[in-house]
Amino acid sequence: AEAPKAGEVTWASVSAIFNTRCMPCHSAASSRGGLNLTSYDLVSQSRVITSGNAKNRILIGSVRSGRMPQGRTPLSDNELRTLEAWINGGLKP
């Protein structure tokens, strides 16, 4: 599959990844580490993401290192590239 491009990825694609890969640990009910990935507002204002700079924040580093998702199958290359493109593209709603 062709890699997603920065600016082309929207919250809908990213939230689908979060919903299937990061829940229930980072939901409203749990929010482990103080991180709730259930809404655009919560994610875009989070300390783990810096708009325009995927390589310099906690989220991508945790996923790339294999620490997250903890105890679950790692994200695919396409899922990771989608997250990075969304962040680098400015967190498009």
PDB file of N, CA and C in Angstrom, residues 2-91:
ATOM      1  N   GLU A   2       0.404   2.258  -0.683  1.00  0.00           N
ATOM      2  CA  GLU A   2       1.139   3.513  -0.750  1.00  0.00           C
ATOM      3  C   GLU A   2       1.075   4.212   0.605  1.00  0.00           C
ATOM      4  N   ALA A   3       2.193   4.792   1.011  1.00  0.00           N
ATOM      5  CA  ALA A   3       2.258   5.490   2.290  1.00  0.00           C
ATOM      6  C   ALA A   3       1.366   6.727   2.260  1.00  0.00           C
ATOM      7  N   PRO A   4       0.620   6.960   3.338  1.00  0.00           N
ATOM      8  CA  PRO A   4      -0.196   8.170   3.394  1.00  0.00           C
ATOM      9  C   PRO A   4       0.699   9.404   3.422  1.00  0.00           C
ATOM     10  N   LYS A   5       0.210  10.501   2.886  1.00  0.00           N
ATOM     11  CA  LYS A   5       0.976  11.737   2.840  1.00  0.00           C
ATOM     12  C   LYS A   5       0.488  12.698   3.918  1.00  0.00           C
ATOM     13  N   ALA A   6       1.452  13.449   4.485  1.00  0.00           N
ATOM     14  CA  ALA A   6       1.108  14.458   5.482  1.00  0.00           C
ATOM     15  C   ALA A   6       0.079  15.409   4.891  1.00  0.00           C
ATOM     16  N   GLY A   7      -0.928  15.731   5.666  1.00  0.00           N
ATOM     17  CA  GLY A   7      -1.976  16.629   5.220  1.00  0.00           C
ATOM     18  C   GLY A   7      -3.160  15.926   4.594  1.00  0.00           C
ATOM     19  N   GLU A   8      -2.998  14.651   4.256  1.00  0.00           N
ATOM     20  CA  GLU A   8      -4.094  13.889   3.646  1.00  0.00           C
ATOM     21  C   GLU A   8      -4.822  13.017   4.654  1.00  0.00           C
ATOM     22  N   VAL A   9      -4.233  12.781   5.790  1.00  0.00           N
ATOM     23  CA  VAL A   9      -4.828  11.905   6.800  1.00  0.00           C
ATOM     24  C   VAL A   9      -5.674  12.742   7.753  1.00  0.00           C
ATOM     25  N   THR A  10      -6.881  12.274   8.027  1.00  0.00           N
ATOM     26  CA  THR A  10      -7.791  12.987   8.932  1.00  0.00           C
ATOM     27  C   THR A  10      -7.982  12.203  10.234  1.00  0.00           C
ATOM     28  N   TRP A  11      -8.643  12.858  11.176  1.00  0.00           N
ATOM     29  CA  TRP A  11      -8.939  12.255  12.464  1.00  0.00           C
ATOM     30  C   TRP A  11      -9.708  10.940  12.317  1.00  0.00           C
ATOM     31  N   ALA A  12     -10.561  10.825  11.316  1.00  0.00           N
ATOM     32  CA  ALA A  12     -11.344   9.596  11.137  1.00  0.00           C
ATOM     33  C   ALA A  12     -10.425   8.380  10.990  1.00  0.00           C
ATOM     34  N   SER A  13      -9.376   8.500  10.220  1.00  0.00           N
ATOM     35  CA  SER A  13      -8.439   7.383  10.040  1.00  0.00           C
ATOM     36  C   SER A  13      -7.655   7.104  11.310  1.00  0.00           C
ATOM     37  N   VAL A  14      -7.246   8.156  11.978  1.00  0.00           N
ATOM     38  CA  VAL A  14      -6.455   8.009  13.195  1.00  0.00           C
ATOM     39  C   VAL A  14      -7.310   7.447  14.335  1.00  0.00           C
ATOM     40  N   SER A  15      -8.523   7.942  14.475  1.00  0.00           N
ATOM     41  CA  SER A  15      -9.379   7.447  15.558  1.00  0.00           C
ATOM     42  C   SER A  15      -9.713   5.974  15.357  1.00  0.00           C
ATOM     43  N   ALA A  16      -9.805   5.527  14.114  1.00  0.00           N
ATOM     44  CA  ALA A  16     -10.045   4.103  13.857  1.00  0.00           C
ATOM     45  C   ALA A  16      -8.874   3.271  14.377  1.00  0.00           C
ATOM     46  N   ILE A  17      -7.658   3.761  14.191  1.00  0.00           N
ATOM     47  CA  ILE A  17      -6.478   3.059  14.713  1.00  0.00           C
ATOM     48  C   ILE A  17      -6.511   3.062  16.231  1.00  0.00           C
ATOM     49  N   PHE A  18      -6.742   4.215  16.829  1.00  0.00           N
ATOM     50  CA  PHE A  18      -6.805   4.292  18.291  1.00  0.00           C
ATOM     51  C   PHE A  18      -7.883   3.373  18.845  1.00  0.00           C
ATOM     52  N   ASN A  19      -9.054   3.360  18.214  1.00  0.00           N
ATOM     53  CA  ASN A  19     -10.163   2.543  18.713  1.00  0.00           C
ATOM     54  C   ASN A  19      -9.856   1.055  18.660  1.00  0.00           C
ATOM     55  N   THR A  20      -9.195   0.606  17.615  1.00  0.00           N
ATOM     56  CA  THR A  20      -8.928  -0.823  17.491  1.00  0.00           C
ATOM     57  C   THR A  20      -7.632  -1.257  18.154  1.00  0.00           C
ATOM     58  N   ARG A  21      -6.679  -0.358  18.308  1.00  0.00           N
ATOM     59  CA  ARG A  21      -5.360  -0.772  18.779  1.00  0.00           C
ATOM     60  C   ARG A  21      -4.984  -0.265  20.176  1.00  0.00           C
ATOM     61  N   CYS A  22      -5.595   0.830  20.603  1.00  0.00           N
ATOM     62  CA  CYS A  22      -5.154   1.465  21.850  1.00  0.00           C
ATOM     63  C   CYS A  22      -6.169   1.377  22.987  1.00  0.00           C
ATOM     64  N   MET A  23      -7.353   0.894  22.679  1.00  0.00           N
ATOM     65  CA  MET A  23      -8.372   0.729  23.702  1.00  0.00           C
ATOM     66  C   MET A  23      -8.288  -0.708  24.222  1.00  0.00           C
ATOM     67  N   PRO A  24      -8.593  -0.993  25.421  1.00  0.00           N
ATOM     68  CA  PRO A  24      -9.241  -0.154  26.408  1.00  0.00           C
ATOM     69  C   PRO A  24      -8.279   0.630  27.300  1.00  0.00           C
ATOM     70  N   CYS A  25      -6.986   0.511  27.097  1.00  0.00           N
ATOM     71  CA  CYS A  25      -6.018   1.148  28.006  1.00  0.00           C
ATOM     72  C   CYS A  25      -6.064   2.675  28.005  1.00  0.00           C
ATOM     73  N   HIS A  26      -6.374   3.276  26.867  1.00  0.00           N
ATOM     74  CA  HIS A  26      -6.361   4.747  26.776  1.00  0.00           C
ATOM     75  C   HIS A  26      -7.737   5.282  26.403  1.00  0.00           C
ATOM     76  N   SER A  27      -8.732   4.820  27.148  1.00  0.00           N
ATOM     77  CA  SER A  27     -10.123   5.237  26.933  1.00  0.00           C
ATOM     78  C   SER A  27     -10.559   6.164  28.072  1.00  0.00           C
ATOM     79  N   ALA A  28     -11.773   6.650  27.982  1.00  0.00           N
ATOM     80  CA  ALA A  28     -12.312   7.494  29.046  1.00  0.00           C
ATOM     81  C   ALA A  28     -12.398   6.722  30.366  1.00  0.00           C
ATOM     82  N   ALA A  29     -12.650   5.427  30.269  1.00  0.00           N
ATOM     83  CA  ALA A  29     -12.793   4.600  31.477  1.00  0.00           C
ATOM     84  C   ALA A  29     -11.455   4.284  32.132  1.00  0.00           C
ATOM     85  N   SER A  30     -10.377   4.251  31.369  1.00  0.00           N
ATOM     86  CA  SER A  30      -9.094   3.854  31.917  1.00  0.00           C
ATOM     87  C   SER A  30      -8.052   4.970  31.878  1.00  0.00           C
ATOM     88  N   SER A  31      -7.797   5.527  30.744  1.00  0.00           N
ATOM     89  CA  SER A  31      -6.798   6.573  30.496  1.00  0.00           C
ATOM     90  C   SER A  31      -5.480   6.349  31.236  1.00  0.00           C
ATOM     91  N   ARG A  32      -4.895   5.180  31.013  1.00  0.00           N
ATOM     92  CA  ARG A  32      -3.603   4.863  31.617  1.00  0.00           C
ATOM     93  C   ARG A  32      -2.571   5.916  31.249  1.00  0.00           C
ATOM     94  N   GLY A  33      -1.731   6.238  32.189  1.00  0.00           N
ATOM     95  CA  GLY A  33      -0.714   7.245  31.971  1.00  0.00           C
ATOM     96  C   GLY A  33      -1.299   8.628  31.742  1.00  0.00           C
ATOM     97  N   GLY A  34      -2.586   8.800  32.093  1.00  0.00           N
ATOM     98  CA  GLY A  34      -3.248  10.076  31.902  1.00  0.00           C
ATOM     99  C   GLY A  34      -3.604  10.374  30.455  1.00  0.00           C
ATOM    100  N   LEU A  35      -3.573   9.346  29.610  1.00  0.00           N
ATOM    101  CA  LEU A  35      -3.815   9.542  28.182  1.00  0.00           C
ATOM    102  C   LEU A  35      -5.142   8.939  27.761  1.00  0.00           C
ATOM    103  N   ASN A  36      -6.025   9.800  27.273  1.00  0.00           N
ATOM    104  CA  ASN A  36      -7.331   9.392  26.772  1.00  0.00           C
ATOM    105  C   ASN A  36      -7.351   9.699  25.276  1.00  0.00           C
ATOM    106  N   LEU A  37      -7.480   8.671  24.447  1.00  0.00           N
ATOM    107  CA  LEU A  37      -7.425   8.818  22.995  1.00  0.00           C
ATOM    108  C   LEU A  37      -8.804   8.743  22.346  1.00  0.00           C
ATOM    109  N   THR A  38      -9.846   9.089  23.072  1.00  0.00           N
ATOM    110  CA  THR A  38     -11.199   8.902  22.554  1.00  0.00           C
ATOM    111  C   THR A  38     -11.758  10.074  21.753  1.00  0.00           C
ATOM    112  N   SER A  39     -11.155  11.253  21.838  1.00  0.00           N
ATOM    113  CA  SER A  39     -11.701  12.386  21.074  1.00  0.00           C
ATOM    114  C   SER A  39     -10.582  13.213  20.452  1.00  0.00           C
ATOM    115  N   TYR A  40     -10.927  13.876  19.371  1.00  0.00           N
ATOM    116  CA  TYR A  40      -9.962  14.738  18.680  1.00  0.00           C
ATOM    117  C   TYR A  40      -9.408  15.806  19.630  1.00  0.00           C
ATOM    118  N   ASP A  41     -10.284  16.457  20.389  1.00  0.00           N
ATOM    119  CA  ASP A  41      -9.829  17.522  21.283  1.00  0.00           C
ATOM    120  C   ASP A  41      -8.830  17.017  22.316  1.00  0.00           C
ATOM    121  N   LEU A  42      -9.115  15.872  22.916  1.00  0.00           N
ATOM    122  CA  LEU A  42      -8.205  15.327  23.924  1.00  0.00           C
ATOM    123  C   LEU A  42      -6.857  14.947  23.315  1.00  0.00           C
ATOM    124  N   VAL A  43      -6.885  14.341  22.155  1.00  0.00           N
ATOM    125  CA  VAL A  43      -5.635  13.902  21.513  1.00  0.00           C
ATOM    126  C   VAL A  43      -4.835  15.095  21.008  1.00  0.00           C
ATOM    127  N   SER A  44      -5.484  16.026  20.345  1.00  0.00           N
ATOM    128  CA  SER A  44      -4.754  17.148  19.755  1.00  0.00           C
ATOM    129  C   SER A  44      -4.148  18.076  20.807  1.00  0.00           C
ATOM    130  N   GLN A  45      -4.671  18.053  22.024  1.00  0.00           N
ATOM    131  CA  GLN A  45      -4.132  18.873  23.102  1.00  0.00           C
ATOM    132  C   GLN A  45      -3.234  18.077  24.053  1.00  0.00           C
ATOM    133  N   SER A  46      -2.983  16.840  23.712  1.00  0.00           N
ATOM    134  CA  SER A  46      -2.210  15.953  24.572  1.00  0.00           C
ATOM    135  C   SER A  46      -0.727  16.314  24.583  1.00  0.00           C
ATOM    136  N   ARG A  47      -0.081  15.970  25.661  1.00  0.00           N
ATOM    137  CA  ARG A  47       1.363  16.183  25.793  1.00  0.00           C
ATOM    138  C   ARG A  47       2.171  15.182  24.975  1.00  0.00           C
ATOM    139  N   VAL A  48       1.534  14.154  24.439  1.00  0.00           N
ATOM    140  CA  VAL A  48       2.261  13.109  23.723  1.00  0.00           C
ATOM    141  C   VAL A  48       2.372  13.363  22.227  1.00  0.00           C
ATOM    142  N   ILE A  49       1.742  14.443  21.752  1.00  0.00           N
ATOM    143  CA  ILE A  49       1.737  14.747  20.324  1.00  0.00           C
ATOM    144  C   ILE A  49       2.075  16.220  20.123  1.00  0.00           C
ATOM    145  N   THR A  50       2.943  16.493  19.154  1.00  0.00           N
ATOM    146  CA  THR A  50       3.226  17.863  18.746  1.00  0.00           C
ATOM    147  C   THR A  50       2.881  17.980  17.269  1.00  0.00           C
ATOM    148  N   SER A  51       1.906  18.805  16.955  1.00  0.00           N
ATOM    149  CA  SER A  51       1.484  18.990  15.576  1.00  0.00           C
ATOM    150  C   SER A  51       2.679  19.351  14.699  1.00  0.00           C
ATOM    151  N   GLY A  52       2.804  18.618  13.591  1.00  0.00           N
ATOM    152  CA  GLY A  52       3.873  18.886  12.634  1.00  0.00           C
ATOM    153  C   GLY A  52       5.184  18.203  12.929  1.00  0.00           C
ATOM    154  N   ASN A  53       5.279  17.472  14.048  1.00  0.00           N
ATOM    155  CA  ASN A  53       6.562  16.876  14.418  1.00  0.00           C
ATOM    156  C   ASN A  53       6.367  15.503  15.059  1.00  0.00           C
ATOM    157  N   ALA A  54       6.104  14.503  14.242  1.00  0.00           N
ATOM    158  CA  ALA A  54       5.850  13.152  14.756  1.00  0.00           C
ATOM    159  C   ALA A  54       7.062  12.536  15.445  1.00  0.00           C
ATOM    160  N   LYS A  55       8.252  12.856  14.983  1.00  0.00           N
ATOM    161  CA  LYS A  55       9.446  12.196  15.524  1.00  0.00           C
ATOM    162  C   LYS A  55       9.865  12.721  16.888  1.00  0.00           C
ATOM    163  N   ASN A  56       9.306  13.828  17.314  1.00  0.00           N
ATOM    164  CA  ASN A  56       9.761  14.452  18.549  1.00  0.00           C
ATOM    165  C   ASN A  56       8.766  14.331  19.690  1.00  0.00           C
ATOM    166  N   ARG A  57       7.924  13.323  19.671  1.00  0.00           N
ATOM    167  CA  ARG A  57       6.985  13.203  20.766  1.00  0.00           C
ATOM    168  C   ARG A  57       6.847  11.765  21.256  1.00  0.00           C
ATOM    169  N   ILE A  58       6.205  11.650  22.380  1.00  0.00           N
ATOM    170  CA  ILE A  58       6.097  10.399  23.116  1.00  0.00           C
ATOM    171  C   ILE A  58       5.303   9.333  22.366  1.00  0.00           C
ATOM    172  N   LEU A  59       4.195   9.701  21.751  1.00  0.00           N
ATOM    173  CA  LEU A  59       3.327   8.705  21.118  1.00  0.00           C
ATOM    174  C   LEU A  59       4.077   7.860  20.096  1.00  0.00           C
ATOM    175  N   ILE A  60       4.686   8.488  19.120  1.00  0.00           N
ATOM    176  CA  ILE A  60       5.371   7.749  18.058  1.00  0.00           C
ATOM    177  C   ILE A  60       6.571   6.993  18.620  1.00  0.00           C
ATOM    178  N   GLY A  61       7.297   7.597  19.533  1.00  0.00           N
ATOM    179  CA  GLY A  61       8.435   6.908  20.153  1.00  0.00           C
ATOM    180  C   GLY A  61       8.011   5.655  20.898  1.00  0.00           C
ATOM    181  N   SER A  62       6.905   5.728  21.607  1.00  0.00           N
ATOM    182  CA  SER A  62       6.405   4.569  22.356  1.00  0.00           C
ATOM    183  C   SER A  62       5.962   3.453  21.428  1.00  0.00           C
ATOM    184  N   VAL A  63       5.327   3.824  20.331  1.00  0.00           N
ATOM    185  CA  VAL A  63       4.860   2.823  19.373  1.00  0.00           C
ATOM    186  C   VAL A  63       6.042   2.226  18.611  1.00  0.00           C
ATOM    187  N   ARG A  64       6.956   3.080  18.159  1.00  0.00           N
ATOM    188  CA  ARG A  64       8.122   2.594  17.401  1.00  0.00           C
ATOM    189  C   ARG A  64       9.013   1.676  18.241  1.00  0.00           C
ATOM    190  N   SER A  65       9.133   1.960  19.522  1.00  0.00           N
ATOM    191  CA  SER A  65       9.995   1.162  20.394  1.00  0.00           C
ATOM    192  C   SER A  65       9.382  -0.180  20.757  1.00  0.00           C
ATOM    193  N   GLY A  66       8.082  -0.331  20.516  1.00  0.00           N
ATOM    194  CA  GLY A  66       7.399  -1.565  20.883  1.00  0.00           C
ATOM    195  C   GLY A  66       6.810  -1.549  22.280  1.00  0.00           C
ATOM    196  N   ARG A  67       6.981  -0.441  23.015  1.00  0.00           N
ATOM    197  CA  ARG A  67       6.394  -0.345  24.361  1.00  0.00           C
ATOM    198  C   ARG A  67       4.876  -0.302  24.291  1.00  0.00           C
ATOM    199  N   MET A  68       4.351   0.244  23.213  1.00  0.00           N
ATOM    200  CA  MET A  68       2.909   0.351  23.038  1.00  0.00           C
ATOM    201  C   MET A  68       2.515  -0.251  21.699  1.00  0.00           C
ATOM    202  N   PRO A  69       1.365  -0.834  21.590  1.00  0.00           N
ATOM    203  CA  PRO A  69       0.402  -1.078  22.662  1.00  0.00           C
ATOM    204  C   PRO A  69       0.886  -2.215  23.569  1.00  0.00           C
ATOM    205  N   GLN A  70       0.905  -1.935  24.831  1.00  0.00           N
ATOM    206  CA  GLN A  70       1.441  -2.857  25.832  1.00  0.00           C
ATOM    207  C   GLN A  70       0.643  -4.155  25.874  1.00  0.00           C
ATOM    208  N   GLY A  71       1.353  -5.270  25.716  1.00  0.00           N
ATOM    209  CA  GLY A  71       0.723  -6.577  25.791  1.00  0.00           C
ATOM    210  C   GLY A  71      -0.132  -6.938  24.598  1.00  0.00           C
ATOM    211  N   ARG A  72      -0.042  -6.156  23.526  1.00  0.00           N
ATOM    212  CA  ARG A  72      -0.858  -6.400  22.334  1.00  0.00           C
ATOM    213  C   ARG A  72       0.047  -6.416  21.103  1.00  0.00           C
ATOM    214  N   THR A  73      -0.503  -6.844  19.997  1.00  0.00           N
ATOM    215  CA  THR A  73       0.241  -6.894  18.745  1.00  0.00           C
ATOM    216  C   THR A  73       0.674  -5.486  18.345  1.00  0.00           C
ATOM    217  N   PRO A  74       1.935  -5.301  17.967  1.00  0.00           N
ATOM    218  CA  PRO A  74       2.402  -3.973  17.547  1.00  0.00           C
ATOM    219  C   PRO A  74       1.621  -3.449  16.344  1.00  0.00           C
ATOM    220  N   LEU A  75       1.603  -2.136  16.207  1.00  0.00           N
ATOM    221  CA  LEU A  75       0.949  -1.521  15.061  1.00  0.00           C
ATOM    222  C   LEU A  75       1.669  -1.927  13.786  1.00  0.00           C
ATOM    223  N   SER A  76       0.911  -2.032  12.710  1.00  0.00           N
ATOM    224  CA  SER A  76       1.504  -2.345  11.411  1.00  0.00           C
ATOM    225  C   SER A  76       2.268  -1.121  10.904  1.00  0.00           C
ATOM    226  N   ASP A  77       3.120  -1.339   9.917  1.00  0.00           N
ATOM    227  CA  ASP A  77       3.843  -0.221   9.314  1.00  0.00           C
ATOM    228  C   ASP A  77       2.866   0.805   8.754  1.00  0.00           C
ATOM    229  N   ASN A  78       1.794   0.347   8.129  1.00  0.00           N
ATOM    230  CA  ASN A  78       0.815   1.270   7.562  1.00  0.00           C
ATOM    231  C   ASN A  78       0.112   2.080   8.649  1.00  0.00           C
ATOM    232  N   GLU A  79      -0.230   1.446   9.762  1.00  0.00           N
ATOM    233  CA  GLU A  79      -0.857   2.177  10.865  1.00  0.00           C
ATOM    234  C   GLU A  79       0.094   3.238  11.412  1.00  0.00           C
ATOM    235  N   LEU A  80       1.339   2.870  11.582  1.00  0.00           N
ATOM    236  CA  LEU A  80       2.332   3.814  12.086  1.00  0.00           C
ATOM    237  C   LEU A  80       2.540   4.965  11.109  1.00  0.00           C
ATOM    238  N   ARG A  81       2.639   4.654   9.827  1.00  0.00           N
ATOM    239  CA  ARG A  81       2.804   5.716   8.819  1.00  0.00           C
ATOM    240  C   ARG A  81       1.583   6.634   8.782  1.00  0.00           C
ATOM    241  N   THR A  82       0.403   6.081   9.011  1.00  0.00           N
ATOM    242  CA  THR A  82      -0.813   6.891   9.048  1.00  0.00           C
ATOM    243  C   THR A  82      -0.766   7.862  10.222  1.00  0.00           C
ATOM    244  N   LEU A  83      -0.395   7.384  11.395  1.00  0.00           N
ATOM    245  CA  LEU A  83      -0.274   8.266  12.564  1.00  0.00           C
ATOM    246  C   LEU A  83       0.753   9.364  12.318  1.00  0.00           C
ATOM    247  N   GLU A  84       1.905   8.982  11.784  1.00  0.00           N
ATOM    248  CA  GLU A  84       2.957   9.963  11.519  1.00  0.00           C
ATOM    249  C   GLU A  84       2.504  11.003  10.496  1.00  0.00           C
ATOM    250  N   ALA A  85       1.838  10.565   9.445  1.00  0.00           N
ATOM    251  CA  ALA A  85       1.358  11.498   8.419  1.00  0.00           C
ATOM    252  C   ALA A  85       0.326  12.456   9.010  1.00  0.00           C
ATOM    253  N   TRP A  86      -0.533  11.960   9.886  1.00  0.00           N
ATOM    254  CA  TRP A  86      -1.529  12.815  10.522  1.00  0.00           C
ATOM    255  C   TRP A  86      -0.854  13.874  11.394  1.00  0.00           C
ATOM    256  N   ILE A  87       0.098  13.457  12.188  1.00  0.00           N
ATOM    257  CA  ILE A  87       0.800  14.398  13.060  1.00  0.00           C
ATOM    258  C   ILE A  87       1.594  15.402  12.231  1.00  0.00           C
ATOM    259  N   ASN A  88       2.386  14.905  11.282  1.00  0.00           N
ATOM    260  CA  ASN A  88       3.196  15.787  10.448  1.00  0.00           C
ATOM    261  C   ASN A  88       2.355  16.711   9.580  1.00  0.00           C
ATOM    262  N   GLY A  89       1.137  16.315   9.279  1.00  0.00           N
ATOM    263  CA  GLY A  89       0.225  17.121   8.475  1.00  0.00           C
ATOM    264  C   GLY A  89      -0.570  18.140   9.264  1.00  0.00           C
ATOM    265  N   GLY A  90      -0.305  18.229  10.555  1.00  0.00           N
ATOM    266  CA  GLY A  90      -0.960  19.257  11.356  1.00  0.00           C
ATOM    267  C   GLY A  90      -2.205  18.838  12.105  1.00  0.00           C
ATOM    268  N   LEU A  91      -2.385  17.533  12.323  1.00  0.00           N
ATOM    269  CA  LEU A  91      -3.517  17.017  13.111  1.00  0.00           C
ATOM    270  C   LEU A  91      -4.864  17.400  12.491  1.00  0.00           C
TER     271      LEU A  91
END
